Tab-separated table of C-alpha atoms in Angstrom:
chain	number	residue	atom	x	y	z
A	13	MET	CA	-8.193	-20.799	11.233
A	14	PRO	CA	-4.667	-19.639	10.336
A	15	PRO	CA	-2.638	-21.424	7.645
A	16	PRO	CA	-0.148	-24.150	8.643
A	17	GLY	CA	2.817	-22.717	10.550
A	18	GLN	CA	0.915	-19.574	11.618
A	19	ARG	CA	-0.520	-18.853	15.074
A	20	LEU	CA	-3.550	-16.704	15.790
A	21	ALA	CA	-2.666	-13.320	17.324
A	22	LYS	CA	-4.950	-11.295	19.582
A	23	GLY	CA	-6.186	-7.999	18.171
A	24	TRP	CA	-4.161	-6.468	15.370
A	25	PRO	CA	-0.509	-6.328	16.465
A	26	VAL	CA	1.692	-3.470	15.321
A	27	SER	CA	4.712	-4.731	13.424
A	28	HIS	CA	6.856	-1.705	12.743
A	29	TYR	CA	10.593	-1.135	12.631
A	30	GLY	CA	11.876	2.220	13.812
A	31	PRO	CA	9.872	5.310	14.717
A	32	VAL	CA	6.435	5.727	13.158
A	33	PRO	CA	6.588	8.541	10.586
A	34	ARG	CA	4.504	11.668	11.145
A	35	PHE	CA	1.841	12.523	8.607
A	36	ARG	CA	2.140	16.058	7.234
A	37	PRO	CA	-0.925	16.562	5.008
A	38	ASP	CA	0.387	19.855	3.643
A	39	ARG	CA	3.505	18.104	2.282
A	40	TRP	CA	2.138	14.639	1.456
A	41	ASN	CA	1.431	13.633	-2.122
A	42	LEU	CA	1.103	10.511	-4.206
A	43	GLN	CA	3.019	10.478	-7.485
A	44	VAL	CA	3.143	8.156	-10.449
A	45	PHE	CA	6.068	8.764	-12.789
A	46	GLY	CA	8.655	6.905	-14.836
A	47	ALA	CA	7.385	4.362	-17.393
A	48	THR	CA	3.870	5.755	-17.725
A	49	ALA	CA	2.162	5.418	-21.098
A	50	THR	CA	2.544	9.173	-21.688
A	51	GLY	CA	5.875	9.631	-19.947
A	52	GLN	CA	4.193	12.250	-17.732
A	53	THR	CA	4.327	12.586	-13.960
A	54	TYR	CA	0.982	12.359	-12.138
A	55	SER	CA	0.500	13.718	-8.614
A	56	TRP	CA	-2.360	13.861	-6.096
A	57	THR	CA	-2.688	15.404	-2.628
A	58	PHE	CA	-4.189	13.312	0.166
A	59	ASP	CA	-7.497	15.191	-0.205
A	60	GLU	CA	-7.513	14.332	-3.924
A	61	VAL	CA	-6.776	10.672	-3.172
A	62	LEU	CA	-9.811	10.677	-0.846
A	63	THR	CA	-12.052	11.724	-3.772
A	64	MET	CA	-11.003	8.718	-5.894
A	65	PRO	CA	-13.332	5.707	-6.284
A	66	ARG	CA	-13.403	3.499	-3.202
A	67	ALA	CA	-13.788	-0.220	-2.481
A	68	THR	CA	-14.059	-2.507	0.525
A	69	VAL	CA	-11.994	-5.686	0.872
A	70	LEU	CA	-12.315	-8.380	3.548
A	71	ALA	CA	-8.998	-10.018	4.380
A	72	ASP	CA	-7.111	-12.209	6.814
A	73	LEU	CA	-3.533	-11.038	7.455
A	74	HIS	CA	-0.715	-13.560	7.724
A	75	CYS	CA	2.628	-12.074	8.772
A	76	ALA	CA	6.008	-13.567	7.952
A	77	SER	CA	6.700	-13.461	11.714
A	78	GLY	CA	4.246	-16.384	12.051
A	79	THR	CA	1.151	-14.591	13.321
A	80	SER	CA	-2.275	-14.346	11.702
A	81	THR	CA	-5.209	-12.057	12.366
A	82	LEU	CA	-8.571	-12.823	10.821
A	83	GLY	CA	-11.617	-10.934	9.569
A	84	HIS	CA	-10.269	-7.483	8.713
A	85	GLU	CA	-12.356	-5.040	6.673
A	86	PHE	CA	-10.310	-2.512	4.694
A	87	PHE	CA	-11.662	0.453	2.735
A	88	GLY	CA	-9.711	2.525	0.242
A	89	VAL	CA	-8.763	3.253	-3.354
A	90	PRO	CA	-8.481	0.254	-5.696
A	91	ALA	CA	-4.855	0.035	-6.862
A	92	SER	CA	-6.144	-0.353	-10.412
A	93	THR	CA	-7.629	3.169	-10.143
A	94	LEU	CA	-4.117	4.623	-9.869
A	95	LEU	CA	-3.120	2.863	-13.074
A	96	ASP	CA	-6.346	3.925	-14.809
A	97	LEU	CA	-5.402	7.539	-14.024
A	98	ALA	CA	-1.710	7.065	-14.873
A	99	PRO	CA	-1.448	4.005	-17.132
A	100	PRO	CA	1.880	2.185	-17.354
A	101	ALA	CA	3.794	1.940	-20.607
A	102	PRO	CA	3.410	-1.231	-22.692
A	103	GLY	CA	5.517	-4.110	-21.412
A	104	VAL	CA	5.395	-3.117	-17.736
A	105	SER	CA	5.040	-6.366	-15.766
A	106	HIS	CA	6.071	-5.691	-12.150
A	107	VAL	CA	5.618	-3.250	-9.286
A	108	MET	CA	8.304	-2.512	-6.718
A	109	ALA	CA	7.029	-1.054	-3.437
A	110	TRP	CA	9.234	0.692	-0.852
A	111	ALA	CA	8.662	1.724	2.752
A	112	GLU	CA	10.930	3.539	5.150
A	113	TYR	CA	14.140	1.962	6.440
A	114	GLY	CA	14.832	0.255	3.122
A	115	TYR	CA	12.015	-2.308	3.201
A	116	SER	CA	10.649	-3.325	-0.183
A	117	ALA	CA	8.399	-5.790	-1.990
A	118	ASN	CA	8.443	-6.895	-5.627
A	119	LEU	CA	4.947	-7.603	-6.994
A	120	ARG	CA	3.565	-8.788	-10.303
A	121	LEU	CA	1.537	-6.083	-12.037
A	122	SER	CA	-1.354	-8.580	-12.244
A	123	ASP	CA	-1.344	-8.866	-8.411
A	124	PHE	CA	-1.222	-5.078	-8.008
A	125	THR	CA	-4.174	-4.579	-10.359
A	126	ALA	CA	-6.307	-7.435	-8.930
A	127	ASP	CA	-9.829	-6.507	-7.779
A	128	SER	CA	-8.836	-7.352	-4.193
A	129	THR	CA	-5.843	-4.956	-4.119
A	130	ILE	CA	-6.567	-1.576	-2.565
A	131	MET	CA	-4.684	1.359	-1.117
A	132	ALA	CA	-6.436	1.243	2.253
A	133	THR	CA	-7.256	4.370	4.211
A	134	HIS	CA	-9.630	2.714	6.723
A	135	HIS	CA	-9.755	-0.473	8.796
A	136	ASP	CA	-12.971	-1.838	10.316
A	137	GLY	CA	-14.774	1.467	9.680
A	138	GLU	CA	-12.130	3.707	11.262
A	139	PRO	CA	-9.250	5.635	9.650
A	140	LEU	CA	-6.018	3.658	9.770
A	141	THR	CA	-3.654	4.592	12.558
A	142	LEU	CA	-0.142	5.757	11.727
A	143	GLU	CA	1.176	2.510	13.233
A	144	HIS	CA	-0.981	0.457	10.850
A	145	GLY	CA	-0.182	2.282	7.632
A	146	PHE	CA	-1.987	5.631	7.495
A	147	PRO	CA	-2.324	7.455	5.130
A	148	LEU	CA	-2.230	4.622	2.528
A	149	ARG	CA	-1.658	0.953	3.234
A	150	PRO	CA	-1.514	-1.231	0.136
A	151	LEU	CA	-3.429	-4.419	0.749
A	152	LEU	CA	-2.636	-7.303	-1.600
A	153	ARG	CA	-4.614	-10.400	-0.706
A	154	THR	CA	-2.549	-12.519	-3.093
A	155	LYS	CA	0.666	-12.193	-1.054
A	156	LEU	CA	1.806	-13.300	2.396
A	157	SER	CA	2.379	-10.316	4.680
A	158	GLY	CA	5.833	-9.339	5.782
A	159	SER	CA	7.161	-7.576	2.730
A	160	ALA	CA	5.841	-3.994	2.193
A	161	LYS	CA	3.281	-2.157	4.743
A	162	ARG	CA	0.975	0.336	3.100
A	163	ALA	CA	0.983	-2.468	0.554
A	164	SER	CA	-1.502	-7.039	2.979
A	165	SER	CA	1.965	-7.836	1.635
A	166	GLN	CA	2.801	-5.338	4.357
A	167	LEU	CA	5.866	-3.167	4.640
A	168	PRO	CA	6.811	-2.230	8.202
A	169	GLY	CA	6.022	1.425	7.593
A	170	PRO	CA	4.161	3.787	5.245
A	171	VAL	CA	4.678	3.080	1.579
A	172	GLN	CA	6.993	5.621	0.083
A	173	GLN	CA	7.220	4.436	-3.538
A	174	PHE	CA	5.871	2.006	-6.088
A	175	ALA	CA	7.912	1.417	-9.251
A	176	LEU	CA	6.453	-0.341	-12.272
A	177	GLY	CA	8.619	-1.865	-14.937
A	178	GLN	CA	10.445	-4.958	-16.095
A	179	ALA	CA	14.061	-6.013	-16.213
A	180	GLY	CA	16.031	-3.507	-18.276
A	181	ALA	CA	13.104	-1.083	-18.640
A	182	GLN	CA	12.512	2.374	-17.198
A	183	PRO	CA	10.184	1.865	-14.185
A	184	VAL	CA	6.958	3.684	-13.430
A	185	VAL	CA	7.266	4.919	-9.847
A	186	VAL	CA	4.238	5.498	-7.651
A	187	GLU	CA	5.530	7.571	-4.754
A	188	ALA	CA	3.758	8.628	-1.596
A	189	GLY	CA	5.739	10.890	0.637
A	190	SER	CA	5.741	13.876	2.889
């Protein structure tokens, strides 16, 4: 049953603004830089991301457009794994996520590192489609969809960057791009 004000959608609708970006595995990487504990930049290819620890999350998706889809199974890298590999500097409290066309979402670090937050690569046992966030779709079960896709707070396109920081501090940026 969807929450009040939401209506049940059939299937899993594509909510995307603009053309769907192409995936170029030879140019794609995921980077964490900025306010890391060491000040270093960390970078992984898509193949390296696929070797990271994995988790499965069951989730209902509720879009800001008023539609809900229920019973999704996502599989991917726990977001906390990225921060285990590239820890943020002390005092970092928020994550900023960006997708193409200027869409963004501001998230509490505690939401980003929750056990239910993953960087999904698969949906219901199949690789994500480009239209639904391949290669990495951040899934945050603590947020209502409609903000950043590739993060269930979904941005309408592949996530390009995550920045970690606090007001007046140098951010940590987690960037996925091709």
